[in-house]
Coordinates of C-alpha atoms in Angstrom, one line a residue:
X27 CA -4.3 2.7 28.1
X28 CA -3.7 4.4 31.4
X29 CA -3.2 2.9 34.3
X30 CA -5.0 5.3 36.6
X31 CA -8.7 5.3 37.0
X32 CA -10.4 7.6 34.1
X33 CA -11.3 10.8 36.6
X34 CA -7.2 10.9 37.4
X35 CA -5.8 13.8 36.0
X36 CA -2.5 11.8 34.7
X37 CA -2.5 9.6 32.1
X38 CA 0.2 7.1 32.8
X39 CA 1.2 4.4 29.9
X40 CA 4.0 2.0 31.6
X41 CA 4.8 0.5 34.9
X42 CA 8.1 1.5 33.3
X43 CA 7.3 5.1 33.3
X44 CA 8.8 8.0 35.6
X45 CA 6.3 11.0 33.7
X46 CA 2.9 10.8 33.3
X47 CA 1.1 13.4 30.8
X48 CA -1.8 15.7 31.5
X49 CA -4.7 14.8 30.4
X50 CA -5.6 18.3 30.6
X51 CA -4.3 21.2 32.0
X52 CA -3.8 20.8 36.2
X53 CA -3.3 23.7 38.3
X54 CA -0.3 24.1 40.5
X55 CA -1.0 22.6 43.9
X56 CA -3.4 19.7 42.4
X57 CA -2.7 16.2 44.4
X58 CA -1.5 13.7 42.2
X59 CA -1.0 10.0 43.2
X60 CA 0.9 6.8 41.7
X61 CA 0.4 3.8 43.7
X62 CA 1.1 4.8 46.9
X63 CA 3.2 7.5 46.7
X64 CA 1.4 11.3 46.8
X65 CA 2.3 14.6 45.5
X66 CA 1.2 17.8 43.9
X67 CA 2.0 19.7 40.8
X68 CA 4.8 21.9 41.3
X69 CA 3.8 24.2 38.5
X70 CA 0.7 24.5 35.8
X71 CA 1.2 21.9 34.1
X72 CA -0.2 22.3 30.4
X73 CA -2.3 19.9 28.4
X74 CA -0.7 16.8 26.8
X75 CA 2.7 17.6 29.1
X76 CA 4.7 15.8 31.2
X77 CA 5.0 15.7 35.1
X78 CA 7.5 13.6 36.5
X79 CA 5.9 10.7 38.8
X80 CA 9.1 9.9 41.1
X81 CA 12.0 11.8 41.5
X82 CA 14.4 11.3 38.2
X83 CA 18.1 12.6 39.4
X84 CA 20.3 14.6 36.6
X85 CA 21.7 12.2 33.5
X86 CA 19.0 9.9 34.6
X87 CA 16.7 8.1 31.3
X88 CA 13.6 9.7 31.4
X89 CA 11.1 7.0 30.5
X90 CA 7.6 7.3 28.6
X91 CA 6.0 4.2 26.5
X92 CA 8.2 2.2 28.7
X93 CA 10.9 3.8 26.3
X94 CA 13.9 6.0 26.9
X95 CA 13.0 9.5 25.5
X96 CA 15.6 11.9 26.9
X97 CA 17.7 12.1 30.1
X98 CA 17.6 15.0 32.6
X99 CA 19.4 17.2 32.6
X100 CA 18.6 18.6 36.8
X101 CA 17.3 17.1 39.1
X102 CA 13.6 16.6 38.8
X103 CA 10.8 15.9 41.8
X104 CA 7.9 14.3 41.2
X105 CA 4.9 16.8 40.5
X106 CA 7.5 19.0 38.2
X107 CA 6.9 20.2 34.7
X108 CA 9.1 17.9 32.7
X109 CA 9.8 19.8 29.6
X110 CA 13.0 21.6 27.6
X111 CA 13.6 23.4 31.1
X112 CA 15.4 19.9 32.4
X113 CA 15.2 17.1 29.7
X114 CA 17.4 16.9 26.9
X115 CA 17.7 14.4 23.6
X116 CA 19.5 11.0 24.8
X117 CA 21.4 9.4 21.7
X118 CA 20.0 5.7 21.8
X119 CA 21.8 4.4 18.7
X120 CA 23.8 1.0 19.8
X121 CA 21.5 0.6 22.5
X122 CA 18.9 -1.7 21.4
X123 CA 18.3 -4.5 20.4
X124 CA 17.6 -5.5 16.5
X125 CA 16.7 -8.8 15.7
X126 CA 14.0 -9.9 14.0
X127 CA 11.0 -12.1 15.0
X128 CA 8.1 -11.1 12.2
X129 CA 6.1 -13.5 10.4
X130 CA 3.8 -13.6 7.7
X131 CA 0.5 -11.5 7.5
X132 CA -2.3 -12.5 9.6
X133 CA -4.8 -12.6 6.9
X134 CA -8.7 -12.6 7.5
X135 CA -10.0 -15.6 5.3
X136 CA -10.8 -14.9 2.1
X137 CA -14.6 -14.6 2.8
X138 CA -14.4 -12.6 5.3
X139 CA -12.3 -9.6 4.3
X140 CA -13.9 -6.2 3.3
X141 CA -14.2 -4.7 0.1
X142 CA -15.2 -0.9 -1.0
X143 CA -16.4 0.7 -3.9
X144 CA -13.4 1.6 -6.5
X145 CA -12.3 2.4 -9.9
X146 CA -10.6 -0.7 -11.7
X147 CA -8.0 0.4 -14.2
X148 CA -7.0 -1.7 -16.9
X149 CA -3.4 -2.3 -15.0
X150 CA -5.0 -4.1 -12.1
X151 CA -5.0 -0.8 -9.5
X152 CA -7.9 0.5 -8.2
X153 CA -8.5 3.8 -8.6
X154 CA -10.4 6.0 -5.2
X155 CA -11.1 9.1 -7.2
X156 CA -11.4 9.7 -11.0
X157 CA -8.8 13.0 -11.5
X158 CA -6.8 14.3 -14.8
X159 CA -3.2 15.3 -13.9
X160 CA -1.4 17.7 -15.6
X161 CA 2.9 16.7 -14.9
X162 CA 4.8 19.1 -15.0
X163 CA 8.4 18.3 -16.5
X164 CA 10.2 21.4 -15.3
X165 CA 8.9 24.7 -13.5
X166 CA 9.7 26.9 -16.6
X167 CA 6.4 24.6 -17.7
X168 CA 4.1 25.3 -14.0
X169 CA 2.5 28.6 -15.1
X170 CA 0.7 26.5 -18.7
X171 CA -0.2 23.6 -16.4
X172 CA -2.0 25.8 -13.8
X173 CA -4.0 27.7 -16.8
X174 CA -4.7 24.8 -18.0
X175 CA -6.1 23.1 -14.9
X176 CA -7.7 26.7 -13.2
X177 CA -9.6 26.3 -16.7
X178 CA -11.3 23.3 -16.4
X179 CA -11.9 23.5 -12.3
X180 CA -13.3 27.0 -12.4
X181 CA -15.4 27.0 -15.5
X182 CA -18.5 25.0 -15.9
X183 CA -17.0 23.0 -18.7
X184 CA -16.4 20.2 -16.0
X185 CA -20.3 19.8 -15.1
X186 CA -21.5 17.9 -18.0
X187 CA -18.7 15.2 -17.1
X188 CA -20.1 14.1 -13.1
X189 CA -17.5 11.4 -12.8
X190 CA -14.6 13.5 -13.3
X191 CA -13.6 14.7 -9.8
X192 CA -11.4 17.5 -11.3
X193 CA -8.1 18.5 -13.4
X194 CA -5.0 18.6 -11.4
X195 CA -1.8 20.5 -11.9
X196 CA 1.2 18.7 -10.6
X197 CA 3.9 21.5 -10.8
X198 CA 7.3 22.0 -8.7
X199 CA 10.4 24.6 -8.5
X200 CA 12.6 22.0 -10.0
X201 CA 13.8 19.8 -13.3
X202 CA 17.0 22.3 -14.6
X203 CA 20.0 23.1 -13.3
X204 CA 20.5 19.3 -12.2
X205 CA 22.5 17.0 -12.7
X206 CA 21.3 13.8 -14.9
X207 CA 23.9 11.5 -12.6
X208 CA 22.5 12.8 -8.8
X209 CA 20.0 11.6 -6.7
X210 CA 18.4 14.4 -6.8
X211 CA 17.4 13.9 -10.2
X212 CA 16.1 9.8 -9.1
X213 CA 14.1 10.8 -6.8
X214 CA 12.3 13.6 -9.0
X215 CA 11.8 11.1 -12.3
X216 CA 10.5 8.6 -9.7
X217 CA 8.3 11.1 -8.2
X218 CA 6.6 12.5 -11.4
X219 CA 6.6 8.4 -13.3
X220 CA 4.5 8.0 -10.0
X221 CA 2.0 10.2 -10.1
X222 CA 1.5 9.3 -14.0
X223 CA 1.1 5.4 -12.4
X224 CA -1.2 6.5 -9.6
X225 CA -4.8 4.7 -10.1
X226 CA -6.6 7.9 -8.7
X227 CA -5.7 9.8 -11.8
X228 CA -7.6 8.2 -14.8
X229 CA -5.6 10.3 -17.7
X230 CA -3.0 12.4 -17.7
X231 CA -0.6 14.7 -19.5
X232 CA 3.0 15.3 -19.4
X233 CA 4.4 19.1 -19.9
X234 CA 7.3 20.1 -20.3
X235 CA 9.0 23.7 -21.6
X236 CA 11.5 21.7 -24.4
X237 CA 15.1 22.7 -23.3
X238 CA 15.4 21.4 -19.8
X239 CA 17.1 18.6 -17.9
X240 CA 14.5 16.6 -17.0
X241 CA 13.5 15.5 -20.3
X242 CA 9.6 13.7 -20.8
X243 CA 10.7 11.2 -22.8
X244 CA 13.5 9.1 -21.2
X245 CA 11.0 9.6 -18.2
X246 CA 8.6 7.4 -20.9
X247 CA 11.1 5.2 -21.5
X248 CA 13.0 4.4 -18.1
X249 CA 9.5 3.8 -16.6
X250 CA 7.8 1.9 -19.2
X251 CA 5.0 4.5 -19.5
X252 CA 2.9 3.6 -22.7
X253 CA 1.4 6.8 -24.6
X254 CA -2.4 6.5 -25.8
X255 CA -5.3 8.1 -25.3
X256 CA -5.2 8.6 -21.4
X257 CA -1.4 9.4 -21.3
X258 CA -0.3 12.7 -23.7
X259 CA 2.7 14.6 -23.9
X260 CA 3.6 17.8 -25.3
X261 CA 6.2 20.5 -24.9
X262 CA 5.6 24.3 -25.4
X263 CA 8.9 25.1 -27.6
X264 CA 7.5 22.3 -30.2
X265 CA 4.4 24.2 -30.0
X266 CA 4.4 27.4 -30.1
X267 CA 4.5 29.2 -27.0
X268 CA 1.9 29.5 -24.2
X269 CA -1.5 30.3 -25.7
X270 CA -1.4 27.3 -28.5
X271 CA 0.0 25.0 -25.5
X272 CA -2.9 26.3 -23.4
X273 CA -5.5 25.4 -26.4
X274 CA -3.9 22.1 -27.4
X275 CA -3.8 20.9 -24.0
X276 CA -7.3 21.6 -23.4
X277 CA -8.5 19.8 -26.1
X278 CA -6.4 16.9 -25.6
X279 CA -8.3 17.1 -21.8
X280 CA -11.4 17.2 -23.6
X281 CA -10.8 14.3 -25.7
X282 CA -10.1 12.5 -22.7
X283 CA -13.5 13.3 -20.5
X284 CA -16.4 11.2 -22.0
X285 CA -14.1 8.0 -21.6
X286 CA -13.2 9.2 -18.0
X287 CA -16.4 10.3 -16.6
X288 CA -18.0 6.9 -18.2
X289 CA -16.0 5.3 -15.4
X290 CA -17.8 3.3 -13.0
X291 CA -17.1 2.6 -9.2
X292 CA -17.1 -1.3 -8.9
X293 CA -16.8 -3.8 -5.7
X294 CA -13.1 -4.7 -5.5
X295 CA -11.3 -6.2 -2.7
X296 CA -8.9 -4.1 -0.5
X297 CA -6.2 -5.2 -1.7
X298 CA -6.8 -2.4 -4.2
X299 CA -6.1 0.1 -1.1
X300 CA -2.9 1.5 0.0
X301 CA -3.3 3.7 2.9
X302 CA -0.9 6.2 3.3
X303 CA 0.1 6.6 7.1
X304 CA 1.3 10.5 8.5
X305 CA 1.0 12.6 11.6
X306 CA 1.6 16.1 11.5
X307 CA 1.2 19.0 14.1
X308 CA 1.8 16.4 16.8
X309 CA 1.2 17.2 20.0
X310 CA 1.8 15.6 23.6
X311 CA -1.9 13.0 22.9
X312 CA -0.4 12.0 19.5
X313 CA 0.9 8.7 20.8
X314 CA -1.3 8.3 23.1
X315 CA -4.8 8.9 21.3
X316 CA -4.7 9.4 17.4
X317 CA -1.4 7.2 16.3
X318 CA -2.8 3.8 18.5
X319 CA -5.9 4.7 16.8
X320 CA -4.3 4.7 13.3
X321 CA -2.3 1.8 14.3
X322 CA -5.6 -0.1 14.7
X323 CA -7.1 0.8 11.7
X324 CA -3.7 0.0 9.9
X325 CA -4.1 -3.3 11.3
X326 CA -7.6 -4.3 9.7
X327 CA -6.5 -3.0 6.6
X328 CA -4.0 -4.9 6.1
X329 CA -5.4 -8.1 7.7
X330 CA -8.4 -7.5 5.1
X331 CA -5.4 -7.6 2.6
X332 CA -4.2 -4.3 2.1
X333 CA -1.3 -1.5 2.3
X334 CA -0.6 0.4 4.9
X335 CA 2.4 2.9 4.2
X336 CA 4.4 3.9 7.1
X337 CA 7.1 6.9 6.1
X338 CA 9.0 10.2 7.6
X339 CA 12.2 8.0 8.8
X340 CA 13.4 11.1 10.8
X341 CA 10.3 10.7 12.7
X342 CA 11.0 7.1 13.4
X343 CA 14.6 7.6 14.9
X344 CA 15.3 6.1 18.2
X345 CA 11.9 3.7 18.1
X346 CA 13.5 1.7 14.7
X347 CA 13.8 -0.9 17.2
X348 CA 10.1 -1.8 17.4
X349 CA 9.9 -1.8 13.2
X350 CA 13.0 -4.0 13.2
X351 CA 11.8 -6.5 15.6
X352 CA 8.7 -6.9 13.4
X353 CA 10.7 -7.7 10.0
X354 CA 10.3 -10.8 8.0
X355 CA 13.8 -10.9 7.1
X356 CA 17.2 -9.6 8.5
X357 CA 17.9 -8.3 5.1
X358 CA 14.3 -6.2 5.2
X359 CA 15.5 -4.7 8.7
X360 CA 19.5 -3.9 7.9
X361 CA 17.7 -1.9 5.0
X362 CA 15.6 0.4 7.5
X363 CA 18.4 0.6 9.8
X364 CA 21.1 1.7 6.5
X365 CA 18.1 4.5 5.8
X366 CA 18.6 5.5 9.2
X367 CA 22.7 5.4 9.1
X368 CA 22.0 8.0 5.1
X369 CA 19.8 10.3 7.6
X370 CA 22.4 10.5 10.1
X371 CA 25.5 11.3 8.0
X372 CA 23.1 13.4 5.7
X373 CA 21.7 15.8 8.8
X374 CA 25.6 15.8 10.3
X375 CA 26.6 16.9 6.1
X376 CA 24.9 19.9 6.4
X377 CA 24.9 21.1 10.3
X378 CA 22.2 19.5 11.7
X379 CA 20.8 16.6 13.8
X380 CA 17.5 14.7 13.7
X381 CA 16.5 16.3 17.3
X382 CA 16.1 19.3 15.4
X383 CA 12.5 17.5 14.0
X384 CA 10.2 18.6 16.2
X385 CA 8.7 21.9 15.8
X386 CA 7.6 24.9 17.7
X387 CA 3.8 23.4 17.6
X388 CA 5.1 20.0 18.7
X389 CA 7.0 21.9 21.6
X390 CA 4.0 23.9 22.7
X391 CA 1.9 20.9 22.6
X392 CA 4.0 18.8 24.7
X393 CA 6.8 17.0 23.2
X394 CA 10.3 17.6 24.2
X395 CA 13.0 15.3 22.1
X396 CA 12.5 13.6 19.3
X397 CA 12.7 10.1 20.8
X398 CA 9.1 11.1 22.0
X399 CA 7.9 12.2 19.2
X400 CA 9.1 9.2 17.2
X401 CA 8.0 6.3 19.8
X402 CA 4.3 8.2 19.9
X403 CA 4.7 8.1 15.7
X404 CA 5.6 4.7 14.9
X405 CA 2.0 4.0 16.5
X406 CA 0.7 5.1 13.4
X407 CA 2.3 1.5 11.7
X408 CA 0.2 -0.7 14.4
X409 CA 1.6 -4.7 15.3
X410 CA 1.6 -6.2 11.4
X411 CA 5.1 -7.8 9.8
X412 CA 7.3 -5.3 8.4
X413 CA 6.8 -6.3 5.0
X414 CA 9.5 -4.3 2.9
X415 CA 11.3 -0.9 3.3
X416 CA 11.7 1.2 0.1
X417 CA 13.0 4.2 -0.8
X418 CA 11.7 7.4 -1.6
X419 CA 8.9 7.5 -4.1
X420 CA 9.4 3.6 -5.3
X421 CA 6.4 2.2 -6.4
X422 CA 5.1 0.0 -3.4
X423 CA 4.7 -3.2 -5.1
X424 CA 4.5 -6.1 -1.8
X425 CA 1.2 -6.0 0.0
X426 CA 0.8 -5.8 4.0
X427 CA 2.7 -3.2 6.4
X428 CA 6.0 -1.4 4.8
X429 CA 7.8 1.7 5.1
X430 CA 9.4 4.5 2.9
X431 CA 12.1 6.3 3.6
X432 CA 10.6 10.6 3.4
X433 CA 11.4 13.4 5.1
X434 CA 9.5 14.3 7.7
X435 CA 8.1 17.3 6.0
X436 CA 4.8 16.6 5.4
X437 CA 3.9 17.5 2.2
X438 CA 7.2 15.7 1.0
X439 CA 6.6 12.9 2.7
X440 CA 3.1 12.4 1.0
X441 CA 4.4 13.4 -2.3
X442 CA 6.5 10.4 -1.9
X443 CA 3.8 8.3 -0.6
X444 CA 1.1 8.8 -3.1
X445 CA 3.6 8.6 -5.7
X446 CA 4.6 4.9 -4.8
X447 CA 0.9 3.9 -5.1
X448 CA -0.8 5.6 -2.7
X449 CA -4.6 6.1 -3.5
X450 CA -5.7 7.4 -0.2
X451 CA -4.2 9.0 3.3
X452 CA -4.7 9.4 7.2
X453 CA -3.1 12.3 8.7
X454 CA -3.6 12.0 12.3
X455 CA -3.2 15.9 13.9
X456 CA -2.6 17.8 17.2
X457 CA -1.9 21.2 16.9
X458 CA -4.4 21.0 13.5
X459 CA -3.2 20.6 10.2
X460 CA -5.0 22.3 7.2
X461 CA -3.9 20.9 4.0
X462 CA -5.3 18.2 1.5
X463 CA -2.9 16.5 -1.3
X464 CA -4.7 15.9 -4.8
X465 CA -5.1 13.1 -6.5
X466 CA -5.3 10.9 -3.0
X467 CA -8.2 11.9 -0.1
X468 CA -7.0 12.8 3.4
X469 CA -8.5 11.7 6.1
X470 CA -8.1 14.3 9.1
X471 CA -7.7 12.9 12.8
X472 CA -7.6 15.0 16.2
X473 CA -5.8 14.0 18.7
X474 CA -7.7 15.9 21.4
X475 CA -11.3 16.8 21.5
X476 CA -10.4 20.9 22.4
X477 CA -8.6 21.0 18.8
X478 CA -11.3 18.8 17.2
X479 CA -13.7 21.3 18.3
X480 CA -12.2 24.4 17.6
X481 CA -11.3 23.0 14.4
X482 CA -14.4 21.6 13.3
X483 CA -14.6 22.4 9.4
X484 CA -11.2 20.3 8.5
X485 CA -11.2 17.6 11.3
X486 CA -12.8 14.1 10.1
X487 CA -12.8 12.0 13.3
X488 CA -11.8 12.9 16.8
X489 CA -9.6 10.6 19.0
X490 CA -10.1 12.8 22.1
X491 CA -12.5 10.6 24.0
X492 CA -9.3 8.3 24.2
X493 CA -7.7 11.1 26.3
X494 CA -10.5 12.0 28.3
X495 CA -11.6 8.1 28.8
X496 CA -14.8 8.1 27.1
X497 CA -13.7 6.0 24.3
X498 CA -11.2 3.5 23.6
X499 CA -8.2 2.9 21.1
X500 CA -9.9 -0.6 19.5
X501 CA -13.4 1.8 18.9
X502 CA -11.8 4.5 17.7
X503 CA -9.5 2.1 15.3
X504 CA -12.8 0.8 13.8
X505 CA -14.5 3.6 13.3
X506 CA -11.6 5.0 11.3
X507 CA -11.2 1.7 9.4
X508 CA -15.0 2.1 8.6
X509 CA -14.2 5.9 7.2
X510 CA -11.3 4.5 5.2
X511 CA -14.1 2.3 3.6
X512 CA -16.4 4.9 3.0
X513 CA -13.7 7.5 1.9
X514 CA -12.0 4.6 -0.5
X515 CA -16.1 4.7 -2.1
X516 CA -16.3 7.7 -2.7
X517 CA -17.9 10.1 0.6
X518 CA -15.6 13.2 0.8
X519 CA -13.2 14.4 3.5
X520 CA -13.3 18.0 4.8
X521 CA -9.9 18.4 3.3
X522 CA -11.9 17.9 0.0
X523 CA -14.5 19.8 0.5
X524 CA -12.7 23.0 1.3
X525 CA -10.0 22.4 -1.9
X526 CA -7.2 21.8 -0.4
X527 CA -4.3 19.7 -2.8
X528 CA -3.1 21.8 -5.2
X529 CA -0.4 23.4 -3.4
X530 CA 0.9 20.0 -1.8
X531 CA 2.6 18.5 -4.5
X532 CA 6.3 18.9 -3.2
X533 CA 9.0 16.4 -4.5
X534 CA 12.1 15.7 -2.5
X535 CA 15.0 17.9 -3.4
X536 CA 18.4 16.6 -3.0
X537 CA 21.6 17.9 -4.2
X538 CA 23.1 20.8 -5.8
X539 CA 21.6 23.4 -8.2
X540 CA 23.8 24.4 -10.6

């Protein structure tokens, strides 16, 4: 929390610091203070920015968090503008240390711990919404599955079935051209077994055109998938072509519905919850407001014996450290840091660095490397034990605090997310992100009340009385906790409500197309 009175126009998190940020925008010629030292903005100095608090000579660490996030690269006054203008990245790797010191999961007793209103499949997971999913083998197969799906969503065929939340096509631009041997084509069986696994989707059926790489049944097979009366598959070559795929798939949809909408929510306990963590549109408050928020929230459920999913590893780069530190095992850190080592050699492979992460929006709103932007992101994964690291789209079988290795694309990174296990998400937001990702709920979180405000019709929760002083992280971590609850049982998000999550479905492509 800040260490300057709530009125004081900086918001300054470490004794360590040499910037403050803005806790909205301050006029050139505005006194500032820090102890005992005074001086005045040299410049406007936007919302969520920084301006240096003592004078920070060129190639000198520029410090936020208490944490190196850049180095300068002029000299720099106190009351300047501390931005892309003179700051530049700071390569941190080799500079910290790694060792581990996490323990077990502080659990709540038994008696104690929460529980929410969910649907129990008959392989133990717990269900948060009651969809069909249409997968989609190949994209030569997309165009049947949206027919399909537009259908059943946009007739009135669906109203005489109330527990049915909706049919949802799962299609992608990939599954040909691959190669069976690459990761590429891992990661993209993974992904689509996934979704078939995920509790939030109560039947489903597999697509595919007949001819193409990515073949349905070794997909069956490799993944133990079990074929019945809530898991079809079909192809269009066997049947016919497009119309009598359209027809037979509908009435394999309808032969699915009484069972489905005769569903029941039921108490269970939250260890039927995994909570998918993300941040996207970050601004300059994301660390400082929405992520600590999050982090709380992650916190109770996973004392209350849940999941919490932490993921976009590019995002995480120069703050490993503090995930590291909290691993139960060395062998549990030296896999995050061997994730971070791929991402390194994978961005050098093809031209590019991870500082190239954050965005125009992140830049507008404040941040300046992406050492910042990671240390404000890994708030997100609160104080639990790192847990377990796993890869992209792996089922997330150990309970508590882990972490997946995703892109920091947004919509990739969920993809991979919900299809470990993911049955609901909290995407904490700056700049405003509009988007919603099918079968899973998102939870929308401002960082700042201006956004929150403007944004009104796809925000959930605003963090921006953290910013201005009128709340505080711990409140604004329960009250979240307490919409996970009610979100988990069924109350719907704005995300929801304006239909976003058909377009979101985006699986990890790796590797040449051929």
């Amino acid at each position: 929390m800040p260490s300057q009175p709530d009125v004081a126009p900086l918001i300054c998190l470490s004794p360590d610091d040499n910037v403050g940020v803005a806790r909205s925008l301050i006029p050139a010629g505005t006194p500032l203070a820090l102890d005992t030292a005074r001086f005045s903005a040299a410049v406007d100095i936007p919302s969520g920015h920084k301006v240096a608090l003592r004078r920070i000579e060129v190639a000198e660490t520029v410090r936020k968090y208490g944490q190196a996030i850049g180095v300068a690269t002029a000299d720099i006054m106190p009351g300047d503008h501390v931005h892309l203008h003179n700051m530049a990245m700071q390569d941190t790797v080799g500079t910290h240390d790694f060792a581990t010191d996490g323990g077990p999961t502080p659990l709540l007793p038994a008696s104690e711990r929460k529980t929410f209103m969910g649907y129990l499949r008959a392989d133990g997971q717990v269900g948060t919404r009651n969809y069909i999913g249409i997968v989609t083998s190949v994209n030569c197969s997309a165009t049947v599955a949206r027919a399909v799906a537009d259908h059943f969503n946009r007739s009135d065929e669906l109203a005489a079935w109330p527990n049915v939340d909706g049919v949802v096509a799962l299609t992608h631009g990939s599954g040909c051209a691959m190669s069976t041997k690459t990761e590429g084509y891992a990661i993209l069986q993974r992904v689509l077994s996934g979704y078939a696994q995920n509790p939030n989707f109560a039947g489903i059926l597999m697509i595919g055109l007949g001819c193409e790489t990515n073949q349905i049944a070794p997909i069956v097979e490799k993944f133990g998938l079990k074929e019945g009366a809530f898991l079809r598959t079909m192809t269009i070559q066997q049947l016919g072509g497009t119309r009598r795929t359209v027809k037979q798939a509908s009435e394999m949809i309808r032969e699915m519905l009484p069972e489905i909408s005769a569903m029941q929510r039921e108490e269970v306990p939250l260890s039927g919850l995994k909570l998918a963590l993300q941040c996207g549109g970050s601004d300059g408050y994301s660390g400082i407001s929405a992520n600590p928020a999050l982090g709380v929230a992650s916190d109770l459920v996973v004392r209350n014996g849940g999941t919490s999913v932490l993921s976009e590893t590019p995002e995480i780069y120069g703050a490993e450290h503090l995930l590291t530190r909290r691993a139960v095992t060395p062998a549990v850190a030296q896999k995050l840091m061997d994730r971070i080592a791929w991402w390194r050699a994978y961005t050098e492979r093809h031209e590019a660095e991870l500082n190239n992460n954050p965005s125009h929006g992140n830049k507008l709103g404040g941040l300046t490397t992406i050492l910042e932007k990671s240390l404000g992101a890994v708030a997100k994964g609160g104080t639990m034990p790192l847990m377990a690291v796993y890869e992209y789209a792996e089922l997330v079988r150990t309970p508590g605090f882990v972490f997946m290795d995703t892109p920091g694309y947004d919509p990739v990174a969920v993809t991979g997310q919900v299809a470990g296990g993911c049955n609901l998400i909290v995407f904490t937001t700056g700049r405003g992100s509009v988007s919603g990702f099918k079968p899973a709920p998102c939870i929308k979180v401002a960082t700042n009340t201006e956004m929150y405000t403007r944004m009104d019709e796809d925000m959930d929760i605003n963090c921006g009385g953290i910013v201005t002083g009128d709340d505080s992280i711990e409140q604004a971590g329960q009250r979240l906790f307490d919409m996970i609850l009610d979100v988990a049982s069924g109350r719907h998000t704005m995300s929801e409500d304006q239909g976003f999550g058909d377009s979101e479905f985006v699986p990890w492509q790796i590797g040449a197309v051929t």
